[in-house]
Amino acid sequence: PSSWTKEIKSNMDFIIQKAKDFDLVIHFHTGERVNDVDKFNDFLNEYGSSIRIQFVHMGETLTGTFRFVPNFIKWLKKGYDIYCDTSMVPGFAVRWILKEIEVIEKGFDRVLFATDSPWESFLSEYWKIEDLKISEELKEKIFWRNIVHL
């Protein structure tokens, strides 16, 4: 928000208000450079307490993931209504985030299965979750229950 022009700020305020009015989730891609996760701190400080947000790809790259997971944990602890998905992330990322959020109330409710199809393989994304050494209940939450309750 600090780098936005008045026009961009006005448009974002409109989008945020419509998300509130219609109980929608704002969807942001994460990665490196333009959509680096650190750039979301100002946005969350200004808007995060009043909307639900899904961060796509958990940072996507190795570097992005190493930046995303600690920030996501910090934001959950601050009480933001945020979610992330499992698509296009390095193989270790899902295990890591699940380990980190297990101590946060409703933390396991914040991870959503995604494939980013057609850019990514459904089966590779599916097995990234299915192959985890976690309970079937937690797998069901990630695969479909969490999105139903979102």
mmCIF file with all atom_site columns, C-alpha atoms in Angstrom:
data_model
loop_
_atom_site.group_PDB
_atom_site.id
_atom_site.type_symbol
_atom_site.label_atom_id
_atom_site.label_alt_id
_atom_site.label_comp_id
_atom_site.label_asym_id
_atom_site.label_entity_id
_atom_site.label_seq_id
_atom_site.pdbx_PDB_ins_code
_atom_site.Cartn_x
_atom_site.Cartn_y
_atom_site.Cartn_z
_atom_site.occupancy
_atom_site.B_iso_or_equiv
_atom_site.pdbx_formal_charge
_atom_site.auth_seq_id
_atom_site.auth_comp_id
_atom_site.auth_asym_id
_atom_site.auth_atom_id
_atom_site.pdbx_PDB_model_num
ATOM 1   C CA . PRO A 1 1   ? 0.000   0.000   0.000   1.00 0.00 ? 1   PRO A CA 1
ATOM 2   C CA . SER A 1 2   ? 2.801   2.493   0.671   1.00 0.00 ? 2   SER A CA 1
ATOM 3   C CA . SER A 1 3   ? 3.908   2.327   -2.976  1.00 0.00 ? 3   SER A CA 1
ATOM 4   C CA . TRP A 1 4   ? 0.415   2.542   -4.511  1.00 0.00 ? 4   TRP A CA 1
ATOM 5   C CA . THR A 1 5   ? -0.843  5.494   -6.475  1.00 0.00 ? 5   THR A CA 1
ATOM 6   C CA . LYS A 1 6   ? -4.152  7.047   -5.376  1.00 0.00 ? 6   LYS A CA 1
ATOM 7   C CA . GLU A 1 7   ? -5.887  5.231   -8.231  1.00 0.00 ? 7   GLU A CA 1
ATOM 8   C CA . ILE A 1 8   ? -4.491  1.839   -7.214  1.00 0.00 ? 8   ILE A CA 1
ATOM 9   C CA . LYS A 1 9   ? -5.382  2.503   -3.554  1.00 0.00 ? 9   LYS A CA 1
ATOM 10  C CA . SER A 1 10  ? -8.912  3.441   -4.563  1.00 0.00 ? 10  SER A CA 1
ATOM 11  C CA . ASN A 1 11  ? -9.260  0.285   -6.661  1.00 0.00 ? 11  ASN A CA 1
ATOM 12  C CA . MET A 1 12  ? -7.907  -1.920  -3.875  1.00 0.00 ? 12  MET A CA 1
ATOM 13  C CA . ASP A 1 13  ? -10.252 -0.328  -1.342  1.00 0.00 ? 13  ASP A CA 1
ATOM 14  C CA . PHE A 1 14  ? -13.135 -1.105  -3.713  1.00 0.00 ? 14  PHE A CA 1
ATOM 15  C CA . ILE A 1 15  ? -11.989 -4.725  -4.152  1.00 0.00 ? 15  ILE A CA 1
ATOM 16  C CA . ILE A 1 16  ? -11.537 -5.209  -0.410  1.00 0.00 ? 16  ILE A CA 1
ATOM 17  C CA . GLN A 1 17  ? -14.972 -3.757  0.317   1.00 0.00 ? 17  GLN A CA 1
ATOM 18  C CA . LYS A 1 18  ? -16.624 -6.073  -2.233  1.00 0.00 ? 18  LYS A CA 1
ATOM 19  C CA . ALA A 1 19  ? -14.798 -9.047  -0.713  1.00 0.00 ? 19  ALA A CA 1
ATOM 20  C CA . LYS A 1 20  ? -16.251 -8.061  2.668   1.00 0.00 ? 20  LYS A CA 1
ATOM 21  C CA . ASP A 1 21  ? -19.731 -7.413  1.248   1.00 0.00 ? 21  ASP A CA 1
ATOM 22  C CA . PHE A 1 22  ? -19.922 -10.780 -0.492  1.00 0.00 ? 22  PHE A CA 1
ATOM 23  C CA . ASP A 1 23  ? -17.824 -12.812 1.975   1.00 0.00 ? 23  ASP A CA 1
ATOM 24  C CA . LEU A 1 24  ? -15.175 -13.564 -0.655  1.00 0.00 ? 24  LEU A CA 1
ATOM 25  C CA . VAL A 1 25  ? -11.589 -14.753 -0.309  1.00 0.00 ? 25  VAL A CA 1
ATOM 26  C CA . ILE A 1 26  ? -8.855  -12.571 -1.819  1.00 0.00 ? 26  ILE A CA 1
ATOM 27  C CA . HIS A 1 27  ? -6.410  -14.731 -3.768  1.00 0.00 ? 27  HIS A CA 1
ATOM 28  C CA . PHE A 1 28  ? -2.729  -13.701 -4.082  1.00 0.00 ? 28  PHE A CA 1
ATOM 29  C CA . HIS A 1 29  ? 0.063   -15.473 -5.910  1.00 0.00 ? 29  HIS A CA 1
ATOM 30  C CA . THR A 1 30  ? 3.344   -15.715 -4.027  1.00 0.00 ? 30  THR A CA 1
ATOM 31  C CA . GLY A 1 31  ? 6.831   -16.244 -5.342  1.00 0.00 ? 31  GLY A CA 1
ATOM 32  C CA . GLU A 1 32  ? 9.938   -14.166 -5.790  1.00 0.00 ? 32  GLU A CA 1
ATOM 33  C CA . ARG A 1 33  ? 10.504  -10.585 -6.906  1.00 0.00 ? 33  ARG A CA 1
ATOM 34  C CA . VAL A 1 34  ? 7.184   -8.858  -7.692  1.00 0.00 ? 34  VAL A CA 1
ATOM 35  C CA . ASN A 1 35  ? 5.099   -11.159 -5.500  1.00 0.00 ? 35  ASN A CA 1
ATOM 36  C CA . ASP A 1 36  ? 7.676   -11.776 -2.774  1.00 0.00 ? 36  ASP A CA 1
ATOM 37  C CA . VAL A 1 37  ? 5.934   -12.709 0.459   1.00 0.00 ? 37  VAL A CA 1
ATOM 38  C CA . ASP A 1 38  ? 7.669   -9.954  2.457   1.00 0.00 ? 38  ASP A CA 1
ATOM 39  C CA . LYS A 1 39  ? 5.781   -7.409  0.389   1.00 0.00 ? 39  LYS A CA 1
ATOM 40  C CA . PHE A 1 40  ? 2.506   -8.582  1.940   1.00 0.00 ? 40  PHE A CA 1
ATOM 41  C CA . ASN A 1 41  ? 3.321   -7.315  5.440   1.00 0.00 ? 41  ASN A CA 1
ATOM 42  C CA . ASP A 1 42  ? 2.093   -3.764  4.740   1.00 0.00 ? 42  ASP A CA 1
ATOM 43  C CA . PHE A 1 43  ? -1.004  -5.095  3.013   1.00 0.00 ? 43  PHE A CA 1
ATOM 44  C CA . LEU A 1 44  ? -1.873  -7.342  5.958   1.00 0.00 ? 44  LEU A CA 1
ATOM 45  C CA . ASN A 1 45  ? -1.276  -4.529  8.440   1.00 0.00 ? 45  ASN A CA 1
ATOM 46  C CA . GLU A 1 46  ? -3.757  -2.361  6.558   1.00 0.00 ? 46  GLU A CA 1
ATOM 47  C CA . TYR A 1 47  ? -6.389  -4.868  5.390   1.00 0.00 ? 47  TYR A CA 1
ATOM 48  C CA . GLY A 1 48  ? -5.636  -8.265  6.920   1.00 0.00 ? 48  GLY A CA 1
ATOM 49  C CA . SER A 1 49  ? -7.866  -8.037  9.969   1.00 0.00 ? 49  SER A CA 1
ATOM 50  C CA . SER A 1 50  ? -11.023 -7.679  7.912   1.00 0.00 ? 50  SER A CA 1
ATOM 51  C CA . ILE A 1 51  ? -10.726 -10.177 5.031   1.00 0.00 ? 51  ILE A CA 1
ATOM 52  C CA . ARG A 1 52  ? -9.862  -13.782 4.222   1.00 0.00 ? 52  ARG A CA 1
ATOM 53  C CA . ILE A 1 53  ? -6.798  -14.343 2.049   1.00 0.00 ? 53  ILE A CA 1
ATOM 54  C CA . GLN A 1 54  ? -5.437  -17.344 0.192   1.00 0.00 ? 54  GLN A CA 1
ATOM 55  C CA . PHE A 1 55  ? -1.735  -17.241 -0.577  1.00 0.00 ? 55  PHE A CA 1
ATOM 56  C CA . VAL A 1 56  ? -1.081  -19.389 -3.636  1.00 0.00 ? 56  VAL A CA 1
ATOM 57  C CA . HIS A 1 57  ? 2.031   -21.571 -4.022  1.00 0.00 ? 57  HIS A CA 1
ATOM 58  C CA . MET A 1 58  ? 3.566   -20.970 -0.544  1.00 0.00 ? 58  MET A CA 1
ATOM 59  C CA . GLY A 1 59  ? 6.332   -18.935 -2.150  1.00 0.00 ? 59  GLY A CA 1
ATOM 60  C CA . GLU A 1 60  ? 6.648   -21.381 -5.078  1.00 0.00 ? 60  GLU A CA 1
ATOM 61  C CA . THR A 1 61  ? 10.468  -21.573 -5.291  1.00 0.00 ? 61  THR A CA 1
ATOM 62  C CA . LEU A 1 62  ? 13.029  -22.729 -2.732  1.00 0.00 ? 62  LEU A CA 1
ATOM 63  C CA . THR A 1 63  ? 13.860  -19.180 -1.743  1.00 0.00 ? 63  THR A CA 1
ATOM 64  C CA . GLY A 1 64  ? 10.210  -18.181 -1.805  1.00 0.00 ? 64  GLY A CA 1
ATOM 65  C CA . THR A 1 65  ? 9.232   -21.113 0.411   1.00 0.00 ? 65  THR A CA 1
ATOM 66  C CA . PHE A 1 66  ? 11.955  -20.328 2.942   1.00 0.00 ? 66  PHE A CA 1
ATOM 67  C CA . ARG A 1 67  ? 10.513  -16.828 3.173   1.00 0.00 ? 67  ARG A CA 1
ATOM 68  C CA . PHE A 1 68  ? 6.850   -17.839 3.047   1.00 0.00 ? 68  PHE A CA 1
ATOM 69  C CA . VAL A 1 69  ? 6.589   -20.422 5.825   1.00 0.00 ? 69  VAL A CA 1
ATOM 70  C CA . PRO A 1 70  ? 7.956   -18.259 8.690   1.00 0.00 ? 70  PRO A CA 1
ATOM 71  C CA . ASN A 1 71  ? 5.837   -15.309 7.541   1.00 0.00 ? 71  ASN A CA 1
ATOM 72  C CA . PHE A 1 72  ? 2.717   -17.460 7.265   1.00 0.00 ? 72  PHE A CA 1
ATOM 73  C CA . ILE A 1 73  ? 3.253   -18.733 10.812  1.00 0.00 ? 73  ILE A CA 1
ATOM 74  C CA . LYS A 1 74  ? 3.778   -15.186 12.079  1.00 0.00 ? 74  LYS A CA 1
ATOM 75  C CA . TRP A 1 75  ? 0.590   -14.018 10.331  1.00 0.00 ? 75  TRP A CA 1
ATOM 76  C CA . LEU A 1 76  ? -1.454  -16.919 11.704  1.00 0.00 ? 76  LEU A CA 1
ATOM 77  C CA . LYS A 1 77  ? -0.248  -16.102 15.198  1.00 0.00 ? 77  LYS A CA 1
ATOM 78  C CA . LYS A 1 78  ? -1.358  -12.499 14.661  1.00 0.00 ? 78  LYS A CA 1
ATOM 79  C CA . GLY A 1 79  ? -4.831  -13.835 13.941  1.00 0.00 ? 79  GLY A CA 1
ATOM 80  C CA . TYR A 1 80  ? -5.147  -13.147 10.223  1.00 0.00 ? 80  TYR A CA 1
ATOM 81  C CA . ASP A 1 81  ? -7.736  -15.271 8.421   1.00 0.00 ? 81  ASP A CA 1
ATOM 82  C CA . ILE A 1 82  ? -5.285  -16.701 5.888   1.00 0.00 ? 82  ILE A CA 1
ATOM 83  C CA . TYR A 1 83  ? -4.842  -19.898 3.892   1.00 0.00 ? 83  TYR A CA 1
ATOM 84  C CA . CYS A 1 84  ? -2.189  -21.395 1.655   1.00 0.00 ? 84  CYS A CA 1
ATOM 85  C CA . ASP A 1 85  ? -2.236  -24.117 -0.956  1.00 0.00 ? 85  ASP A CA 1
ATOM 86  C CA . THR A 1 86  ? 0.109   -26.947 -1.822  1.00 0.00 ? 86  THR A CA 1
ATOM 87  C CA . SER A 1 87  ? 0.539   -26.383 -5.541  1.00 0.00 ? 87  SER A CA 1
ATOM 88  C CA . MET A 1 88  ? 3.893   -25.896 -7.240  1.00 0.00 ? 88  MET A CA 1
ATOM 89  C CA . VAL A 1 89  ? 5.910   -25.949 -4.026  1.00 0.00 ? 89  VAL A CA 1
ATOM 90  C CA . PRO A 1 90  ? 9.103   -27.905 -3.367  1.00 0.00 ? 90  PRO A CA 1
ATOM 91  C CA . GLY A 1 91  ? 8.446   -31.364 -1.943  1.00 0.00 ? 91  GLY A CA 1
ATOM 92  C CA . PHE A 1 92  ? 9.601   -30.532 1.590   1.00 0.00 ? 92  PHE A CA 1
ATOM 93  C CA . ALA A 1 93  ? 7.371   -27.449 1.878   1.00 0.00 ? 93  ALA A CA 1
ATOM 94  C CA . VAL A 1 94  ? 4.138   -29.210 2.798   1.00 0.00 ? 94  VAL A CA 1
ATOM 95  C CA . ARG A 1 95  ? 5.814   -31.336 5.489   1.00 0.00 ? 95  ARG A CA 1
ATOM 96  C CA . TRP A 1 96  ? 7.530   -28.250 6.885   1.00 0.00 ? 96  TRP A CA 1
ATOM 97  C CA . ILE A 1 97  ? 4.436   -26.076 7.078   1.00 0.00 ? 97  ILE A CA 1
ATOM 98  C CA . LEU A 1 98  ? 2.387   -28.878 8.642   1.00 0.00 ? 98  LEU A CA 1
ATOM 99  C CA . LYS A 1 99  ? 5.043   -29.316 11.326  1.00 0.00 ? 99  LYS A CA 1
ATOM 100 C CA . GLU A 1 100 ? 5.095   -25.579 12.016  1.00 0.00 ? 100 GLU A CA 1
ATOM 101 C CA . ILE A 1 101 ? 1.323   -25.110 12.208  1.00 0.00 ? 101 ILE A CA 1
ATOM 102 C CA . GLU A 1 102 ? 0.535   -28.142 14.355  1.00 0.00 ? 102 GLU A CA 1
ATOM 103 C CA . VAL A 1 103 ? 0.867   -25.998 17.493  1.00 0.00 ? 103 VAL A CA 1
ATOM 104 C CA . ILE A 1 104 ? -1.410  -23.233 16.166  1.00 0.00 ? 104 ILE A CA 1
ATOM 105 C CA . GLU A 1 105 ? -5.112  -23.505 16.913  1.00 0.00 ? 105 GLU A CA 1
ATOM 106 C CA . LYS A 1 106 ? -6.917  -24.419 13.690  1.00 0.00 ? 106 LYS A CA 1
ATOM 107 C CA . GLY A 1 107 ? -3.566  -24.341 11.880  1.00 0.00 ? 107 GLY A CA 1
ATOM 108 C CA . PHE A 1 108 ? -4.316  -27.542 9.986   1.00 0.00 ? 108 PHE A CA 1
ATOM 109 C CA . ASP A 1 109 ? -7.498  -25.883 8.684   1.00 0.00 ? 109 ASP A CA 1
ATOM 110 C CA . ARG A 1 110 ? -5.370  -23.370 6.759   1.00 0.00 ? 110 ARG A CA 1
ATOM 111 C CA . VAL A 1 111 ? -3.759  -25.681 4.188   1.00 0.00 ? 111 VAL A CA 1
ATOM 112 C CA . LEU A 1 112 ? -5.587  -26.374 0.918   1.00 0.00 ? 112 LEU A CA 1
ATOM 113 C CA . PHE A 1 113 ? -4.823  -28.911 -1.787  1.00 0.00 ? 113 PHE A CA 1
ATOM 114 C CA . ALA A 1 114 ? -4.276  -27.430 -5.242  1.00 0.00 ? 114 ALA A CA 1
ATOM 115 C CA . THR A 1 115 ? -2.737  -28.549 -8.509  1.00 0.00 ? 115 THR A CA 1
ATOM 116 C CA . ASP A 1 116 ? -2.344  -25.391 -10.599 1.00 0.00 ? 116 ASP A CA 1
ATOM 117 C CA . SER A 1 117 ? -3.508  -27.488 -13.536 1.00 0.00 ? 117 SER A CA 1
ATOM 118 C CA . PRO A 1 118 ? -2.740  -27.391 -16.428 1.00 0.00 ? 118 PRO A CA 1
ATOM 119 C CA . TRP A 1 119 ? 0.686   -25.966 -15.536 1.00 0.00 ? 119 TRP A CA 1
ATOM 120 C CA . GLU A 1 120 ? 1.454   -28.679 -13.021 1.00 0.00 ? 120 GLU A CA 1
ATOM 121 C CA . SER A 1 121 ? 0.761   -32.405 -12.971 1.00 0.00 ? 121 SER A CA 1
ATOM 122 C CA . PHE A 1 122 ? -2.290  -33.457 -10.949 1.00 0.00 ? 122 PHE A CA 1
ATOM 123 C CA . LEU A 1 123 ? -0.654  -36.723 -9.922  1.00 0.00 ? 123 LEU A CA 1
ATOM 124 C CA . SER A 1 124 ? 2.575   -35.112 -8.720  1.00 0.00 ? 124 SER A CA 1
ATOM 125 C CA . GLU A 1 125 ? 0.583   -32.631 -6.646  1.00 0.00 ? 125 GLU A CA 1
ATOM 126 C CA . TYR A 1 126 ? -1.713  -35.389 -5.332  1.00 0.00 ? 126 TYR A CA 1
ATOM 127 C CA . TRP A 1 127 ? 1.154   -37.646 -4.269  1.00 0.00 ? 127 TRP A CA 1
ATOM 128 C CA . LYS A 1 128 ? 2.882   -34.751 -2.531  1.00 0.00 ? 128 LYS A CA 1
ATOM 129 C CA . ILE A 1 129 ? 0.038   -35.018 0.017   1.00 0.00 ? 129 ILE A CA 1
ATOM 130 C CA . GLU A 1 130 ? -0.942  -38.672 -0.236  1.00 0.00 ? 130 GLU A CA 1
ATOM 131 C CA . ASP A 1 131 ? 2.621   -39.835 0.441   1.00 0.00 ? 131 ASP A CA 1
ATOM 132 C CA . LEU A 1 132 ? 2.938   -37.861 3.679   1.00 0.00 ? 132 LEU A CA 1
ATOM 133 C CA . LYS A 1 133 ? 3.163   -39.811 6.934   1.00 0.00 ? 133 LYS A CA 1
ATOM 134 C CA . ILE A 1 134 ? 0.115   -38.088 8.428   1.00 0.00 ? 134 ILE A CA 1
ATOM 135 C CA . SER A 1 135 ? -3.317  -39.279 9.486   1.00 0.00 ? 135 SER A CA 1
ATOM 136 C CA . GLU A 1 136 ? -6.024  -39.977 6.937   1.00 0.00 ? 136 GLU A CA 1
ATOM 137 C CA . GLU A 1 137 ? -8.140  -37.357 8.717   1.00 0.00 ? 137 GLU A CA 1
ATOM 138 C CA . LEU A 1 138 ? -5.509  -34.679 8.096   1.00 0.00 ? 138 LEU A CA 1
ATOM 139 C CA . LYS A 1 139 ? -5.160  -35.751 4.461   1.00 0.00 ? 139 LYS A CA 1
ATOM 140 C CA . GLU A 1 140 ? -8.939  -35.399 4.041   1.00 0.00 ? 140 GLU A CA 1
ATOM 141 C CA . LYS A 1 141 ? -8.777  -31.909 5.549   1.00 0.00 ? 141 LYS A CA 1
ATOM 142 C CA . ILE A 1 142 ? -6.089  -30.869 3.090   1.00 0.00 ? 142 ILE A CA 1
ATOM 143 C CA . PHE A 1 143 ? -7.636  -32.583 0.061   1.00 0.00 ? 143 PHE A CA 1
ATOM 144 C CA . TRP A 1 144 ? -11.187 -31.324 0.475   1.00 0.00 ? 144 TRP A CA 1
ATOM 145 C CA . ARG A 1 145 ? -12.601 -30.593 3.945   1.00 0.00 ? 145 ARG A CA 1
ATOM 146 C CA . ASN A 1 146 ? -10.757 -27.310 4.473   1.00 0.00 ? 146 ASN A CA 1
ATOM 147 C CA . ILE A 1 147 ? -12.028 -25.798 1.245   1.00 0.00 ? 147 ILE A CA 1
ATOM 148 C CA . VAL A 1 148 ? -15.592 -26.880 1.988   1.00 0.00 ? 148 VAL A CA 1
ATOM 149 C CA . HIS A 1 149 ? -15.442 -24.971 5.290   1.00 0.00 ? 149 HIS A CA 1
ATOM 150 C CA . LEU A 1 150 ? -13.679 -21.923 3.874   1.00 0.00 ? 150 LEU A CA 1
#
